[in-house]
Tab-separated table of C-alpha atoms and ligand atoms in Angstrom:
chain	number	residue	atom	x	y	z
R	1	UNK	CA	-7.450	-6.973	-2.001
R	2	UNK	CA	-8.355	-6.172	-5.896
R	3	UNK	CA	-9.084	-9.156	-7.920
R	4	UNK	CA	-7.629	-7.369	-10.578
R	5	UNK	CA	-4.284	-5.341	-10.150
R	6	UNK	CA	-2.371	-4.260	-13.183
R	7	UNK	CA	1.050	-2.617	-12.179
R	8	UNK	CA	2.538	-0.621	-15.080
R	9	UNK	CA	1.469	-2.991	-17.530
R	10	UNK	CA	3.359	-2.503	-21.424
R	11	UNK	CA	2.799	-4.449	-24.223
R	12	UNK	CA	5.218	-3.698	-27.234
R	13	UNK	CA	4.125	-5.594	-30.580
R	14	UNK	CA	6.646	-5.226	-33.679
R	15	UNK	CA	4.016	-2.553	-34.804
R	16	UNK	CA	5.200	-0.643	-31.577
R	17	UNK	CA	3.126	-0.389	-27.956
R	18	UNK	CA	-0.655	-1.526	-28.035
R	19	UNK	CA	-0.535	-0.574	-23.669
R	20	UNK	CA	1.737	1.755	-22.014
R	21	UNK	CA	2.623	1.755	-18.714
R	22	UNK	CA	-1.066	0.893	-17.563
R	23	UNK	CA	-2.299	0.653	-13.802
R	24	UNK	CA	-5.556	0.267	-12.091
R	25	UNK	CA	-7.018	-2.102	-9.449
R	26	UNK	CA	-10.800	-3.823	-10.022
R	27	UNK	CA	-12.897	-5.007	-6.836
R	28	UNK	CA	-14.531	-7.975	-6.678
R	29	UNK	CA	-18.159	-8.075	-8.059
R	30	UNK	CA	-18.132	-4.641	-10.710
R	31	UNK	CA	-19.171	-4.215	-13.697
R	32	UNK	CA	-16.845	-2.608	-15.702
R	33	UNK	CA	-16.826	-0.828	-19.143
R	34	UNK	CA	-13.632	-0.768	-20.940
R	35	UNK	CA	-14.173	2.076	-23.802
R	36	UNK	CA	-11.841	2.937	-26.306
R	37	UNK	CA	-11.626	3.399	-30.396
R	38	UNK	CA	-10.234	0.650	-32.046
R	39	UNK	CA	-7.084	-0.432	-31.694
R	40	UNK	CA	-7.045	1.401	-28.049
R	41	UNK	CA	-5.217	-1.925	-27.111
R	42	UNK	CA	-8.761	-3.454	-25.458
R	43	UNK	CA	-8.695	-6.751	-26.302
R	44	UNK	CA	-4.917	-7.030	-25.632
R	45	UNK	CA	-5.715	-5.588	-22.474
R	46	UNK	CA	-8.034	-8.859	-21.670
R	47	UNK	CA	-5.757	-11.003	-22.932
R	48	UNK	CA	-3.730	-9.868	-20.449
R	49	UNK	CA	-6.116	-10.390	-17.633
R	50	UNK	CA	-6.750	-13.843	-19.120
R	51	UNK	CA	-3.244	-14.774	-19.069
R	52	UNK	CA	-2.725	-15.765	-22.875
R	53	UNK	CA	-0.549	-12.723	-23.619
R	54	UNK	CA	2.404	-11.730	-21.021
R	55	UNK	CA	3.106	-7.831	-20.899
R	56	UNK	CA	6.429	-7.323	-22.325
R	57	UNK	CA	6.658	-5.369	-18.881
R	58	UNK	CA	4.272	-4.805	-15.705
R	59	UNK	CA	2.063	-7.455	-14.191
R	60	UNK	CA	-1.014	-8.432	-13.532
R	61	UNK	CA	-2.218	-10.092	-10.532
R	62	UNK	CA	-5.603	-11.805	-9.912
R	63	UNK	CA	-5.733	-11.621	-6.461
R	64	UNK	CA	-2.427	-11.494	-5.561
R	65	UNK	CA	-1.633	-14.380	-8.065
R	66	UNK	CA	-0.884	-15.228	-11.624
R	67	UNK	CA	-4.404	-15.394	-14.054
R	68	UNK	CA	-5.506	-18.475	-12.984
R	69	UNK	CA	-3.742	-19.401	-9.707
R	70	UNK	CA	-6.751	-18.513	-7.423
R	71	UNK	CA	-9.750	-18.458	-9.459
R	72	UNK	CA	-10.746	-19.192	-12.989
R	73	UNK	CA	-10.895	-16.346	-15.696
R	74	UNK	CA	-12.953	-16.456	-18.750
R	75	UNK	CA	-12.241	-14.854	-22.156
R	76	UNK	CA	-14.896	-14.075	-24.873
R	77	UNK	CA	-12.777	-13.420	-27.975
R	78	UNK	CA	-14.966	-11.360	-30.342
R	79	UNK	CA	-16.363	-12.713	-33.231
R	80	UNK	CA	-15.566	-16.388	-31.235
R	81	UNK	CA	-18.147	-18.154	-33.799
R	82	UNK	CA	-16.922	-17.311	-36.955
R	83	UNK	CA	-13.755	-19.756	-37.120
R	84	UNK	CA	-15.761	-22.426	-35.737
R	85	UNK	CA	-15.954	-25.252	-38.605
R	86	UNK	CA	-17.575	-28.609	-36.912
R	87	UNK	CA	-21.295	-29.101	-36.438
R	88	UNK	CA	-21.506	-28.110	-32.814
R	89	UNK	CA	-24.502	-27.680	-30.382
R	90	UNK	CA	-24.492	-25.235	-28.092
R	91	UNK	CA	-24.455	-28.316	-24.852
R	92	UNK	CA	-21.309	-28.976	-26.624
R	93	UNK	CA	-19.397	-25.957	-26.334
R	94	UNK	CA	-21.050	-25.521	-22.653
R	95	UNK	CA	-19.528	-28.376	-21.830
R	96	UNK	CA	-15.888	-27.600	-23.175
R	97	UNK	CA	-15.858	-24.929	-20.135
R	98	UNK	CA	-15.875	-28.790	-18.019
R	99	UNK	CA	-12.762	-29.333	-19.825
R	100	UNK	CA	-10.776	-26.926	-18.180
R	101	UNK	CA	-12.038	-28.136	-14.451
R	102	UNK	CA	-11.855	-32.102	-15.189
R	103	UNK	CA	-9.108	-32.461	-18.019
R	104	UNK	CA	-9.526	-33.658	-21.572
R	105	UNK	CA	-8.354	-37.172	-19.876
R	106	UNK	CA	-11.609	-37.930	-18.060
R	107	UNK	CA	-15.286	-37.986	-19.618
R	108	UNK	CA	-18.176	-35.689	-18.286
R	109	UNK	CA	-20.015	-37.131	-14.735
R	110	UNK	CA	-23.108	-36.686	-13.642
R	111	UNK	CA	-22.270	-32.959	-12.380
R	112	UNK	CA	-20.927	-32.100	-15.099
R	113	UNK	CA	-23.833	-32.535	-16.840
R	114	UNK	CA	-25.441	-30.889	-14.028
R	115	UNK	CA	-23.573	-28.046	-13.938
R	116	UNK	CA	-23.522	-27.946	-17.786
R	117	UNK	CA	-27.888	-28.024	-17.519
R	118	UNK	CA	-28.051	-25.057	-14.881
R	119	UNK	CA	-25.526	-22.883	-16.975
R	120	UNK	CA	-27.616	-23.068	-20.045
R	121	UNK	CA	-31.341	-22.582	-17.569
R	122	UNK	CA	-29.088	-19.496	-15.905
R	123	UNK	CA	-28.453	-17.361	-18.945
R	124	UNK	CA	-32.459	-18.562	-20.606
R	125	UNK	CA	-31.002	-21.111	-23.534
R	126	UNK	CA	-31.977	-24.612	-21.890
R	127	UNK	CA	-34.501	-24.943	-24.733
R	128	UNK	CA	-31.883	-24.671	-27.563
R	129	UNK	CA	-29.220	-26.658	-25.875
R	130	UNK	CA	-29.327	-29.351	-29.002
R	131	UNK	CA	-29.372	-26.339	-31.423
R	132	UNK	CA	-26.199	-26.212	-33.741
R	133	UNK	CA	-24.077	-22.898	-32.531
R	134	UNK	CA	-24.166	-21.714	-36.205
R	135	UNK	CA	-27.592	-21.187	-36.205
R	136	UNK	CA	-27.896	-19.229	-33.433
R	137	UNK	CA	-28.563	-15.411	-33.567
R	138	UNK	CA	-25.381	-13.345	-32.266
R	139	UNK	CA	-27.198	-12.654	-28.689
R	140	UNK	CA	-27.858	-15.882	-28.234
R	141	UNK	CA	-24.110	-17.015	-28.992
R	142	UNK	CA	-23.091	-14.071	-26.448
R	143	UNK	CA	-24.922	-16.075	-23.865
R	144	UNK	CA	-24.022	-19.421	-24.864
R	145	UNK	CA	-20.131	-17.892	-24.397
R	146	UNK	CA	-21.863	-16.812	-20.531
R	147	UNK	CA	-23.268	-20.740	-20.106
R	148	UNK	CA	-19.382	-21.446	-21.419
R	149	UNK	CA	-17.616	-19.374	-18.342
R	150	UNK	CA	-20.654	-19.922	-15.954
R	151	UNK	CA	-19.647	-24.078	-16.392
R	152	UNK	CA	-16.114	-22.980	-15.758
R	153	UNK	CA	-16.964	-21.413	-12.961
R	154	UNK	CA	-15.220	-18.614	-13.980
R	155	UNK	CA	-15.548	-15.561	-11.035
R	156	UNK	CA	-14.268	-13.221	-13.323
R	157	UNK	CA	-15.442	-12.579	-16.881
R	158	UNK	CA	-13.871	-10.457	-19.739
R	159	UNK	CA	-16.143	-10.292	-22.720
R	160	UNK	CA	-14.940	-8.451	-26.038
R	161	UNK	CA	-17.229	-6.324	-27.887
R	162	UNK	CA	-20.667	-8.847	-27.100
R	163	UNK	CA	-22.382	-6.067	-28.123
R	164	UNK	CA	-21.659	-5.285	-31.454
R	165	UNK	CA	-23.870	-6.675	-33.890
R	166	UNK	CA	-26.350	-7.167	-31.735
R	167	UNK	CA	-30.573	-5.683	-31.723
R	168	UNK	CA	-31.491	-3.622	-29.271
R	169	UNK	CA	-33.520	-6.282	-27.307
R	170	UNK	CA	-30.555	-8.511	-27.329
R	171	UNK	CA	-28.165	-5.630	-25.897
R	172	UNK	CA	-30.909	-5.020	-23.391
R	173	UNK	CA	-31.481	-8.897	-22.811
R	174	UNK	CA	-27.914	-9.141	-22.561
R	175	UNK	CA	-27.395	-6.448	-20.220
R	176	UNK	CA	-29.520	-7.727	-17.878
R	177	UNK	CA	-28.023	-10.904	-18.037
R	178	UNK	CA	-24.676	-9.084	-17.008
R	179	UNK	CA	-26.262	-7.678	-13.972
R	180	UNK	CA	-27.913	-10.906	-12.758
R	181	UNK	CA	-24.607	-12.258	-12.869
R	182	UNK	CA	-23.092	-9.183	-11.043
R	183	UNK	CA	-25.431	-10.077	-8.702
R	184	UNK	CA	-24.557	-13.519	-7.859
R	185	UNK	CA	-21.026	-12.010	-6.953
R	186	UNK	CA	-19.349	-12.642	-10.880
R	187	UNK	CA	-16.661	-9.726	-11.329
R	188	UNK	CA	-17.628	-8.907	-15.178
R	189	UNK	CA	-15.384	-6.816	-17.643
R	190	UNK	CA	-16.631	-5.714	-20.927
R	191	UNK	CA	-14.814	-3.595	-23.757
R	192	UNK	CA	-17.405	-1.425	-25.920
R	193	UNK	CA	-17.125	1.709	-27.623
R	194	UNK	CA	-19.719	3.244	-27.268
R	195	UNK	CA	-19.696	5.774	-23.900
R	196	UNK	CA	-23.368	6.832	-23.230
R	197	UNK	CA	-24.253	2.962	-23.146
R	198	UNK	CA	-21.061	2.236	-20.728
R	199	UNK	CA	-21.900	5.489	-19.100
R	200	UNK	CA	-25.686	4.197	-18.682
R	201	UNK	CA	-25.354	-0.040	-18.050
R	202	UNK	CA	-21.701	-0.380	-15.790
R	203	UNK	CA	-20.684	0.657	-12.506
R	204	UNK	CA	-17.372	1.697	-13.400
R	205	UNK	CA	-15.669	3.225	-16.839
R	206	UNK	CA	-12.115	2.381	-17.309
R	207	UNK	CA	-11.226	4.621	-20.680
R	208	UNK	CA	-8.219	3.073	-22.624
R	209	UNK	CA	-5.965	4.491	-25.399
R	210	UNK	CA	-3.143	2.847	-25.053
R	211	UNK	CA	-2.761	4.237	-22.348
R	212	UNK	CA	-4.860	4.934	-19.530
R	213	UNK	CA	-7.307	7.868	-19.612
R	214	UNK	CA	-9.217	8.167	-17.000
R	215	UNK	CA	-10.964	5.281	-14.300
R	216	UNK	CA	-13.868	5.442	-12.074
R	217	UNK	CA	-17.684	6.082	-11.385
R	218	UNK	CA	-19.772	6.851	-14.696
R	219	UNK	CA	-20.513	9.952	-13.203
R	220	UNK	CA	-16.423	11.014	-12.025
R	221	UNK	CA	-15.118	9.528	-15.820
R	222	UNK	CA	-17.767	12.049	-17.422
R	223	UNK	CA	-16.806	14.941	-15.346
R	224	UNK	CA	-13.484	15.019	-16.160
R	225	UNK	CA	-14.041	14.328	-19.819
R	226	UNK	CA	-16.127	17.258	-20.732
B	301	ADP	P1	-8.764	-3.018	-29.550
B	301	ADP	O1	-9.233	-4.303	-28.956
B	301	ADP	O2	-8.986	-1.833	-28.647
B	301	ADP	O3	-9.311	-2.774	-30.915
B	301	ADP	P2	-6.210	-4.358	-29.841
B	301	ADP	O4	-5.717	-4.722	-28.502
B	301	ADP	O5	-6.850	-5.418	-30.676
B	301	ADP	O6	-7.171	-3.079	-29.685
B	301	ADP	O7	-5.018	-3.747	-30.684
B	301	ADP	C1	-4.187	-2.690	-30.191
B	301	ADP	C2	-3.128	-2.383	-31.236
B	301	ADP	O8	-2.228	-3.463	-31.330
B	301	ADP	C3	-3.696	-2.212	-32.654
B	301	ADP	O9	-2.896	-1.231	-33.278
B	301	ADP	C4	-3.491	-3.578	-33.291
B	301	ADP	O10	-3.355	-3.480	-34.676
B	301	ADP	C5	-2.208	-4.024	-32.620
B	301	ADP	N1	-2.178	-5.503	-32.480
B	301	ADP	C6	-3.093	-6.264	-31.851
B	301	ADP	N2	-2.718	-7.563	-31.853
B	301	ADP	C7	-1.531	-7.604	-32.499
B	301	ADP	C8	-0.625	-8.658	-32.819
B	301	ADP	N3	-0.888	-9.918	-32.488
B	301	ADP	N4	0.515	-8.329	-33.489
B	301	ADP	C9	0.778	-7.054	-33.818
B	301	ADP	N5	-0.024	-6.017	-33.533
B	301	ADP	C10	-1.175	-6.285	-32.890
B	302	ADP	P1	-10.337	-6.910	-32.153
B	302	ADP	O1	-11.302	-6.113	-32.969
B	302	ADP	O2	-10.968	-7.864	-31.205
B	302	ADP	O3	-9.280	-6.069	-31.534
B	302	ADP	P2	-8.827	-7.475	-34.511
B	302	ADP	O4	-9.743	-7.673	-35.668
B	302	ADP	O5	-8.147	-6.179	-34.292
B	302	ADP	O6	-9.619	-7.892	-33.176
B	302	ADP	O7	-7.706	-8.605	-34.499
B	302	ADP	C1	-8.038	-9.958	-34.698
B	302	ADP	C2	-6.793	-10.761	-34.357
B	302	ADP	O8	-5.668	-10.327	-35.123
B	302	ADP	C3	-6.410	-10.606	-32.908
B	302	ADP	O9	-6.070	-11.880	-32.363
B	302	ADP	C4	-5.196	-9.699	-32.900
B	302	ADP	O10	-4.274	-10.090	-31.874
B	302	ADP	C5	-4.606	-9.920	-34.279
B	302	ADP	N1	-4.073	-8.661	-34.813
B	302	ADP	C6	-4.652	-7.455	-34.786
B	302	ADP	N2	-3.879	-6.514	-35.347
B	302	ADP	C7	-2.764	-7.152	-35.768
B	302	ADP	C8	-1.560	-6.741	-36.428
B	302	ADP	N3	-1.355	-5.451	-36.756
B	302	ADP	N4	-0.645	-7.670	-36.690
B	302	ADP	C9	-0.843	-8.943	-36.345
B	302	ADP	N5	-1.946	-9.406	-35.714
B	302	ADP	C10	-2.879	-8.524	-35.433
């Protein structure tokens, strides 16, 4: 069974259709690119997945369920930072991914902090856990977002653009952060634009422009694009 099926999935703003008629299945434990220009309806696309946005037609089902039902989904919003305006540390916002697992009604245990501790060790940012989130450099927020869905225990992660901005050693730190996670089992979906990195860094290239272009190996995707 796919963890991710989208069946004919449409989503119609008043501007007119950001997705038409879009299909695909995911297995558990890829790494998928999602490439397109902007506006190629990407981030609608994961909002999708994530369950914030409902397709005006279609469906999507997360192992045979509604986003959510069997297994928790996390959503990296692009930019997430920016609109942040309360001194923060980054332990904080690890811990809001505790929220969603305990409620808002009772405070943080003992494993929470735990769990909160061993997120921050497993993506390298246990030493700047009392740092305040806005001065940390964009890779590092990236992988405080990680900590975030890795407290949430989130076995399926959607990430928006994480690269852009970044260095080169914090793509390439980032990237390998990615596929340690991969490797623990985590299904991961990224959108990016640019193709010889998605090509390069993901096991699978799902090419979107509004509707769907073309999905499969990096090798298959390039072959029939050139
Ligand atoms: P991408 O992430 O690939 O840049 P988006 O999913 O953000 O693409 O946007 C797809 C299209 O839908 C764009 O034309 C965008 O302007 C439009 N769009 C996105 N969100 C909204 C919205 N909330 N209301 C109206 N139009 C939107
Ligand atoms: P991204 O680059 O991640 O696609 P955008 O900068 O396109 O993000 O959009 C930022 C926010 O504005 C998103 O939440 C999107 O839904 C919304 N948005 C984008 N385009 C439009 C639009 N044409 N009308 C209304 N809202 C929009």
């Amino acid at each position: 069974q796919p963890i991710v099926h989208a069946i004919d999935l449409t989503v119609m703003y008043e501007s007119g259709p950001a997705l038409e008629r879009v299909s695909f299945e995911i297995y558990k434990g890829e790494r998928v690119a999602v490439v397109g220009p902007n506006g190629a309806g990407k981030s609608t696309l994961f909002k999708v997945i994530a369950g914030i946005l409902q397709p005006t037609s279609g469906r999507i089902e997360i192992y045979g369920g509604a986003p959510g039902e069997h297994i928790c989904v996390a959503y990296v919003p692009q930019r997430s930072v920016v609109d942040w305006r309360f001194p923060v540390t980054v332990y904080d916002v690890v811990m809001m991914g505790r929220v969603g697992r305990i409620g808002l009604l009772r405070r943080p245990g003992r494993d929470d902090h735990r769990i909160v501790r061993q997120a921050l060790e497993r993506v390298g940012l246990s030493d700047l856990a009392s740092r305040q989130i806005a001065q940390l450099s964009g890779g590092q927020q990236q992988r405080m977002f990680l900590a975030r869905a890795l407290a949430q225990e989130a076995e399926l992660m959607l990430l928006d653009e994480p690269f852009t901005g970044l260095d080169l050693p914090s793509q390439n730190e980032l990237l390998a952060l990615l596929e340690r996670l991969q490797g623990e089992g985590i299904t991961i979906m990224v959108s990016l634009h640019d193709l010889n990195l998605a090509a390069q860094q993901f096991t699978r290239l799902l090419l979107l422009n509004r509707t769907l272009i073309a999905l499969g190996t990096p090798q298959d995707v390039l072959n029939t694009q050139t």
